[in-house]
Short mmCIF file of C-alpha atoms and ligand atoms in Angstrom, two decimals:
data_model
loop_
_atom_site.label_atom_id
_atom_site.label_comp_id
_atom_site.label_asym_id
_atom_site.label_seq_id
_atom_site.Cartn_x
_atom_site.Cartn_y
_atom_site.Cartn_z
CA MET N 26 29.37 -3.42 -1.24
CA THR N 27 32.41 -4.30 -3.29
CA ILE N 28 31.93 -8.05 -2.95
CA PRO N 29 32.36 -9.58 -6.46
CA THR N 30 29.24 -11.77 -6.24
CA VAL N 31 29.09 -12.33 -10.01
CA GLU N 32 31.64 -11.45 -12.72
CA ILE N 33 31.24 -12.23 -16.40
CA LYS N 34 34.40 -13.19 -18.29
CA ASP N 35 34.51 -14.28 -21.94
CA ASP N 36 34.81 -17.96 -21.06
CA ALA N 37 33.30 -18.24 -17.58
CA VAL N 38 31.04 -16.67 -15.01
CA ARG N 39 32.90 -16.19 -11.75
CA LEU N 40 30.79 -16.56 -8.62
CA ILE N 41 31.35 -16.47 -4.90
CA ASP N 42 30.25 -19.96 -3.87
CA GLN N 43 27.69 -18.94 -1.24
CA THR N 44 27.24 -22.48 0.04
CA LEU N 45 30.71 -22.17 1.61
CA LEU N 46 30.16 -18.87 3.44
CA PRO N 47 30.96 -17.76 6.06
CA ALA N 48 33.72 -20.36 6.57
CA GLU N 49 35.29 -19.69 3.21
CA CYS N 50 34.94 -17.02 0.52
CA ARG N 51 35.88 -18.96 -2.59
CA ILE N 52 35.37 -17.97 -6.21
CA ARG N 53 33.98 -20.64 -8.49
CA GLU N 54 34.30 -20.54 -12.26
CA VAL N 55 31.15 -21.66 -14.04
CA LYS N 56 31.78 -22.49 -17.70
CA THR N 57 28.73 -24.34 -18.96
CA LYS N 58 24.95 -24.04 -18.77
CA GLU N 59 24.84 -27.32 -16.84
CA GLU N 60 27.26 -25.97 -14.24
CA MET N 61 25.19 -22.79 -13.94
CA TRP N 62 21.96 -24.77 -13.58
CA GLU N 63 23.55 -26.67 -10.71
CA ALA N 64 24.99 -23.50 -9.14
CA ILE N 65 21.55 -21.86 -9.13
CA ARG N 66 19.71 -24.97 -7.95
CA VAL N 67 21.97 -25.61 -4.94
CA LEU N 68 22.24 -21.86 -4.13
CA ARG N 69 25.93 -21.33 -4.87
CA VAL N 70 24.52 -18.19 -6.44
CA ARG N 71 21.23 -17.06 -4.93
CA GLY N 72 19.10 -13.99 -4.38
CA ALA N 73 16.71 -12.96 -7.12
CA PRO N 74 18.80 -10.33 -8.97
CA ALA N 75 22.04 -12.33 -8.71
CA ILE N 76 20.37 -15.39 -10.22
CA GLY N 77 19.23 -13.34 -13.21
CA VAL N 78 22.65 -11.77 -13.77
CA ALA N 79 24.44 -15.13 -13.42
CA ALA N 80 22.07 -16.88 -15.82
CA ALA N 81 22.48 -14.11 -18.42
CA GLY N 82 26.25 -14.46 -18.07
CA ALA N 83 26.06 -18.23 -18.46
CA LEU N 84 24.03 -17.87 -21.66
CA ALA N 85 26.56 -15.44 -23.13
CA VAL N 86 29.50 -17.66 -22.20
CA GLU N 87 27.77 -20.76 -23.56
CA ILE N 88 27.16 -19.09 -26.93
CA ASN N 89 30.65 -17.57 -27.00
CA ARG N 90 32.11 -21.06 -26.64
CA SER N 91 29.95 -22.57 -29.39
CA SER N 92 31.70 -23.84 -32.49
CA SER N 93 28.75 -22.87 -34.70
CA VAL N 94 29.66 -20.35 -37.38
CA ASP N 95 26.08 -19.79 -38.41
CA SER N 96 24.02 -17.13 -36.55
CA ALA N 97 20.72 -18.96 -37.02
CA ARG N 98 22.23 -22.02 -35.38
CA LEU N 99 23.64 -19.88 -32.53
CA LEU N 100 20.19 -18.45 -31.92
CA GLU N 101 18.72 -21.97 -31.70
CA GLU N 102 21.41 -22.81 -29.13
CA LEU N 103 20.59 -19.62 -27.23
CA GLU N 104 16.88 -20.46 -27.05
CA ALA N 105 17.58 -24.04 -25.95
CA ALA N 106 20.06 -22.94 -23.27
CA ALA N 107 17.62 -20.29 -21.99
CA ASP N 108 14.80 -22.89 -21.82
CA TYR N 109 17.09 -25.15 -19.85
CA LEU N 110 18.30 -22.51 -17.36
CA ALA N 111 14.68 -21.43 -16.81
CA THR N 112 14.08 -24.81 -15.12
CA SER N 113 16.67 -24.19 -12.39
CA ARG N 114 14.42 -22.34 -9.90
CA PRO N 115 10.82 -21.14 -10.32
CA THR N 116 10.08 -18.23 -8.00
CA ALA N 117 12.44 -15.30 -8.64
CA VAL N 118 11.16 -13.59 -11.75
CA ASN N 119 14.54 -11.91 -12.32
CA LEU N 120 15.76 -15.22 -13.78
CA PHE N 121 13.07 -15.25 -16.48
CA TRP N 122 13.41 -11.51 -17.02
CA ALA N 123 17.16 -11.80 -17.68
CA LEU N 124 16.79 -14.88 -19.90
CA GLU N 125 14.12 -13.12 -21.94
CA ARG N 126 16.29 -10.06 -22.34
CA MET N 127 19.11 -12.24 -23.68
CA ARG N 128 16.78 -14.06 -26.11
CA GLU N 129 15.38 -10.76 -27.28
CA THR N 130 18.86 -9.34 -27.85
CA GLY N 131 19.76 -12.40 -29.91
CA ARG N 132 16.60 -12.10 -32.03
CA ARG N 133 17.15 -8.39 -32.60
CA HIS N 134 20.67 -9.04 -33.92
CA ARG N 135 19.90 -12.16 -35.94
CA GLU N 136 21.39 -10.62 -39.08
CA LEU N 137 24.86 -10.22 -37.55
CA PRO N 138 27.68 -12.66 -38.35
CA ALA N 139 28.17 -15.28 -35.62
CA SER N 140 31.35 -13.68 -34.24
CA GLU N 141 29.55 -10.32 -33.81
CA LEU N 142 26.45 -11.94 -32.32
CA LYS N 143 28.62 -13.53 -29.65
CA LYS N 144 30.07 -10.14 -28.73
CA VAL N 145 26.64 -8.52 -28.56
CA LEU N 146 25.38 -11.22 -26.19
CA LEU N 147 28.39 -10.87 -23.90
CA ALA N 148 27.90 -7.10 -23.88
CA GLU N 149 24.20 -7.53 -23.03
CA ALA N 150 24.94 -9.84 -20.09
CA ARG N 151 27.46 -7.31 -18.79
CA ALA N 152 24.92 -4.52 -19.24
CA ILE N 153 22.41 -6.50 -17.16
CA LEU N 154 25.06 -6.82 -14.45
CA ALA N 155 25.98 -3.12 -14.55
CA GLU N 156 22.33 -2.04 -14.50
CA ASP N 157 21.64 -4.28 -11.53
CA ARG N 158 24.38 -2.51 -9.58
CA GLU N 159 22.97 0.87 -10.60
CA MET N 160 19.42 -0.12 -9.60
CA GLY N 161 20.71 -1.41 -6.25
CA ARG N 162 22.46 1.86 -5.53
CA ALA N 163 19.46 3.94 -6.68
CA LEU N 164 16.93 2.07 -4.57
CA GLY N 165 19.22 2.43 -1.57
CA GLU N 166 19.31 6.19 -2.17
CA ALA N 167 15.52 6.24 -2.44
CA GLY N 168 14.88 4.20 0.70
CA ALA N 169 17.50 5.54 3.11
CA GLU N 170 15.08 8.15 4.49
CA LEU N 171 12.92 5.32 5.88
CA ILE N 172 15.53 4.47 8.51
CA PRO N 173 15.25 6.82 11.50
CA GLU N 174 18.30 7.81 13.50
CA GLY N 175 18.87 5.45 16.43
CA SER N 176 16.38 2.85 15.15
CA GLY N 177 16.34 -0.95 15.23
CA VAL N 178 15.94 -2.51 11.79
CA LEU N 179 14.94 -6.14 11.25
CA THR N 180 15.75 -7.95 8.01
CA HIS N 181 15.06 -11.50 6.87
CA CYS N 182 17.19 -13.72 4.59
CA ASN N 183 19.93 -11.96 2.60
CA ALA N 184 19.03 -9.10 0.31
CA GLY N 185 22.52 -7.64 0.10
CA SER N 186 25.48 -7.50 -2.23
CA LEU N 187 25.54 -11.28 -2.19
CA ALA N 188 21.99 -11.44 -3.56
CA THR N 189 22.67 -9.01 -6.41
CA ALA N 190 25.52 -7.82 -8.61
CA GLY N 191 26.37 -5.29 -5.88
CA PHE N 192 24.85 -3.11 -3.15
CA GLY N 193 21.77 -5.28 -2.70
CA SER N 194 18.17 -4.25 -2.16
CA ALA N 195 17.14 -4.17 1.52
CA LEU N 196 20.79 -3.94 2.55
CA SER N 197 21.49 -1.21 0.00
CA VAL N 198 18.97 0.93 1.89
CA ILE N 199 20.95 0.17 5.05
CA TYR N 200 24.32 0.94 3.40
CA VAL N 201 23.16 4.29 2.07
CA ALA N 202 21.54 5.27 5.40
CA ARG N 203 24.83 4.55 7.13
CA GLU N 204 26.78 6.44 4.47
CA ARG N 205 24.55 9.43 5.28
CA GLY N 206 25.82 9.29 8.84
CA LYS N 207 22.84 7.68 10.53
CA SER N 208 23.48 5.32 13.40
CA PHE N 209 21.11 2.43 13.88
CA ARG N 210 21.17 -1.25 14.69
CA VAL N 211 20.32 -4.12 12.35
CA PHE N 212 18.82 -7.41 13.55
CA ALA N 213 19.24 -10.31 11.12
CA ASP N 214 16.85 -13.27 11.28
CA GLU N 215 18.91 -16.44 10.89
CA THR N 216 16.43 -17.65 8.23
CA ARG N 217 15.87 -21.36 8.53
CA PRO N 218 16.33 -23.75 6.83
CA LEU N 219 19.33 -22.58 4.80
CA LEU N 220 20.42 -19.83 7.19
CA GLN N 221 21.00 -17.05 4.67
CA GLY N 222 20.63 -14.54 7.52
CA ALA N 223 23.18 -16.19 9.78
CA ARG N 224 25.64 -17.26 7.09
CA LEU N 225 25.36 -14.39 4.63
CA THR N 226 23.70 -11.26 6.05
CA ALA N 227 25.63 -11.39 9.33
CA TRP N 228 28.85 -11.95 7.33
CA GLU N 229 28.18 -9.24 4.78
CA LEU N 230 27.02 -6.57 7.24
CA GLY N 231 29.86 -7.37 9.62
CA ARG N 232 32.37 -7.05 6.79
CA GLU N 233 30.92 -3.62 5.96
CA GLY N 234 31.15 -2.52 9.59
CA VAL N 235 27.36 -2.29 10.09
CA ASP N 236 26.14 -2.93 13.67
CA VAL N 237 24.43 -6.31 13.21
CA THR N 238 22.88 -8.65 15.77
CA LEU N 239 21.87 -12.16 14.77
CA ILE N 240 18.62 -13.61 16.12
CA CYS N 241 16.79 -16.90 15.61
CA ASP N 242 13.64 -16.56 13.54
CA ASN N 243 11.39 -17.28 16.53
CA MET N 244 12.77 -14.29 18.48
CA ALA N 245 11.42 -11.55 16.22
CA ALA N 246 8.02 -11.27 17.97
CA TRP N 247 9.60 -10.74 21.36
CA LEU N 248 12.06 -8.15 20.07
CA MET N 249 9.14 -6.26 18.57
CA LYS N 250 7.14 -6.53 21.78
CA THR N 251 10.09 -5.21 23.82
CA GLY N 252 10.56 -2.19 21.55
CA LYS N 253 13.82 -3.14 19.86
CA ILE N 254 12.48 -3.09 16.29
CA ASP N 255 11.27 0.12 14.64
CA LEU N 256 10.95 -1.15 11.08
CA VAL N 257 11.34 -4.26 8.96
CA ILE N 258 12.89 -4.26 5.51
CA THR N 259 13.34 -7.28 3.23
CA GLY N 260 14.05 -7.97 -0.42
CA ALA N 261 11.63 -9.68 -2.80
CA ASP N 262 11.77 -12.46 -5.38
CA ARG N 263 8.68 -11.50 -7.33
CA VAL N 264 6.19 -8.70 -6.83
CA ALA N 265 2.74 -8.93 -8.44
CA ALA N 266 0.68 -6.11 -9.93
CA ASN N 267 -1.41 -5.66 -6.75
CA GLY N 268 1.66 -5.22 -4.51
CA ASP N 269 1.81 -8.76 -3.08
CA GLY N 270 5.46 -9.81 -2.79
CA ALA N 271 7.12 -13.22 -2.62
CA ASN N 272 10.25 -13.45 -0.52
CA LYS N 273 12.12 -16.03 1.54
CA ILE N 274 9.95 -18.33 3.64
CA GLY N 275 9.18 -16.65 6.95
CA THR N 276 8.79 -13.17 5.50
CA TYR N 277 4.98 -13.34 5.65
CA GLY N 278 5.14 -14.24 9.33
CA VAL N 279 7.46 -11.31 10.03
CA ALA N 280 5.09 -8.97 8.17
CA LEU N 281 2.14 -10.21 10.29
CA LEU N 282 4.17 -9.67 13.45
CA ALA N 283 5.08 -6.18 12.30
CA ARG N 284 1.41 -5.37 11.73
CA ALA N 285 0.49 -6.72 15.17
CA HIS N 286 3.08 -4.41 16.74
CA ASN N 287 2.29 -1.41 14.56
CA ILE N 288 5.76 -1.45 12.97
CA PRO N 289 6.18 -0.56 9.27
CA PHE N 290 7.17 -3.42 6.95
CA TYR N 291 8.95 -2.50 3.69
CA MET N 292 10.06 -4.52 0.65
CA ALA N 293 13.00 -3.27 -1.43
CA TRP N 294 13.66 -4.50 -4.97
CA PRO N 295 14.88 -3.48 -8.42
CA SER N 296 12.30 -3.32 -11.22
CA SER N 297 13.57 -6.64 -12.64
CA THR N 298 11.64 -8.19 -9.69
CA LEU N 299 8.25 -6.79 -10.74
CA ASP N 300 5.90 -9.08 -12.62
CA LEU N 301 2.97 -7.02 -13.83
CA SER N 302 1.68 -10.04 -15.77
CA LEU N 303 0.47 -11.54 -12.48
CA ALA N 304 -2.61 -9.88 -11.00
CA SER N 305 -1.85 -11.09 -7.50
CA GLY N 306 0.66 -13.02 -5.44
CA ASP N 307 -1.63 -16.09 -5.54
CA GLN N 308 -0.21 -16.77 -9.00
CA ILE N 309 3.46 -16.73 -7.98
CA PRO N 310 4.97 -20.23 -8.24
CA ILE N 311 6.49 -21.27 -4.92
CA GLU N 312 9.55 -23.50 -5.00
CA GLU N 313 9.55 -26.62 -2.83
CA ARG N 314 12.99 -27.62 -1.52
CA PRO N 315 14.37 -31.09 -0.66
CA ALA N 316 13.69 -32.69 2.74
CA GLU N 317 17.41 -32.90 3.59
CA GLU N 318 17.61 -29.12 3.85
CA ILE N 319 15.36 -29.35 6.91
CA THR N 320 16.44 -32.67 8.37
CA ILE N 321 20.23 -32.27 8.07
CA ILE N 322 22.32 -29.27 9.12
CA GLY N 323 26.05 -29.14 8.38
CA GLY N 324 26.10 -32.88 7.79
CA THR N 325 24.33 -33.69 11.09
CA ARG N 326 20.94 -35.38 10.92
CA LEU N 327 18.44 -33.60 13.20
CA ALA N 328 15.27 -35.50 12.39
CA PRO N 329 14.41 -39.18 11.97
CA GLU N 330 15.24 -40.80 8.65
CA GLY N 331 12.16 -40.79 6.39
CA VAL N 332 10.14 -38.20 8.35
CA LYS N 333 7.67 -36.36 6.13
CA THR N 334 8.65 -32.73 5.44
CA CYS N 335 7.18 -29.71 3.79
CA SER N 336 9.66 -27.08 2.66
CA PRO N 337 8.36 -24.14 0.64
CA ALA N 338 11.33 -21.86 -0.07
CA PHE N 339 9.24 -18.68 -0.30
CA ASP N 340 5.98 -17.20 0.90
CA VAL N 341 3.87 -14.31 -0.29
CA THR N 342 3.25 -11.23 1.81
CA PRO N 343 -0.02 -9.52 0.88
CA GLY N 344 0.32 -5.92 -0.25
CA GLU N 345 -1.99 -4.83 2.63
CA LEU N 346 0.83 -5.67 5.06
CA ILE N 347 3.47 -3.71 3.13
CA ALA N 348 3.78 -0.05 4.14
CA ALA N 349 5.80 0.75 1.01
CA HIS N 350 7.83 -0.82 -1.78
CA VAL N 351 11.28 0.70 -2.27
CA THR N 352 12.50 0.68 -5.88
CA GLU N 353 15.07 2.44 -8.04
CA ARG N 354 12.17 4.64 -9.16
CA GLY N 355 11.47 5.76 -5.61
CA ILE N 356 9.30 4.76 -2.66
CA ILE N 357 5.93 3.48 -3.82
CA ARG N 358 2.99 3.49 -1.42
CA PRO N 359 -0.53 2.03 -1.80
CA PRO N 360 -2.69 1.76 -3.81
CA TYR N 361 -0.10 -0.46 -5.50
CA ALA N 362 -2.06 -1.58 -8.56
CA GLU N 363 -2.53 2.02 -9.61
CA ASN N 364 0.89 3.30 -8.54
CA PHE N 365 2.88 0.43 -10.11
CA ARG N 366 1.12 1.01 -13.41
CA ARG N 367 1.87 4.70 -13.24
CA VAL N 368 5.56 4.20 -12.41
CA PHE N 369 6.41 1.02 -14.35
CA ALA N 370 3.87 0.16 -17.02
CA ALA N 371 5.63 1.99 -19.85
CA GLU N 372 8.97 0.28 -19.28
CA GLN N 373 7.31 -3.15 -18.99
CA GLY N 374 5.71 -2.61 -22.39
CA LEU N 375 2.15 -2.49 -21.05
CA GLU N 376 1.24 0.95 -22.35
O1 MRU L 19 16.59 -18.89 -1.71
P1 MRU L 19 17.32 -17.59 -1.88
O2 MRU L 19 18.49 -17.44 -0.95
O3 MRU L 19 17.68 -17.33 -3.32
O4 MRU L 19 16.25 -16.49 -1.46
C1 MRU L 19 16.61 -15.14 -1.55
C2 MRU L 19 15.61 -14.21 -1.00
O5 MRU L 19 14.53 -14.59 -0.62
C3 MRU L 19 15.96 -12.74 -1.03
O6 MRU L 19 15.39 -12.07 0.04
C4 MRU L 19 15.43 -12.15 -2.35
O7 MRU L 19 15.94 -12.86 -3.44
C5 MRU L 19 15.75 -10.73 -2.51
S1 MRU L 19 17.43 -10.47 -2.88
C6 MRU L 19 17.73 -8.84 -3.29
#
């Protein structure tokens, strides 16, 4: 829980380079918007909340380094840098949410001298980071009751400290349940093609002393059938107004399996993941990843050169398959359209 996934300094954002885990836990200093774009695109920093925090930090650092002495000019640079970073990955709404919050902060302080504006933007990026940690902790507190003593918990991808500024979402629920003295067992799907479950979740949970067992994605059905799984909990990259939630590719399949075995499926996320502007998950843009991520693993080619591939990075689980959404505002059950509006509409400016 204390893993420094993202830190914001005055002249750089410091990230754990997640492409190197679990072999190596190396910090990478990201100093420019171009470096941050690359870091997000190749998943050095990944996980919806972490991407938002890192991008906000990169914007603040970029503006802090600018030689412009004129605030209007700085604001133009801020808008251009935010537009650019917004093209790094399309699905996790936290990225756009954090960029918008930085733009808005800039606009609100347009009258300040340039040196003060720079400080305000750095402070805002750090506030986004701090709030993400708080939301992670709070949603863990809210969701811990969903994990019964002695249960088997399945998770998919990595929705832990590494995916956020700390604590995580799905894994925060697990951390708080364990802190409350519950004993249970976590199964981590390896999560092909990029193996976030094997490389990151197994590493992170093991480091925290949580009882974790790694399985291949195609084993989940059998574990459910043989009674080893009592609930599924994942994170989310974008949740629409009707409760549909996008998460790492394979999540939808796991949710269908859970329904077939009468096992509850939960999604855990901070409110920066909610996109009430989308009526349903059908409108969530799904990122397509390069062929090499399927055809080559660890430098070894597994498929013939030139084979056609299809590699959506995310899928959308319909709200009907989700027993509850776990947020920093509590556990939210269906009907989602109505209950999301009641819990979140005011803070999203829709009331
Ligand atoms: O492609 P990734 O590794 O960025 O995908 C991450 C996920 O799908 C996570 O489950 C999601 O961002 C939730 S993280 C709290």
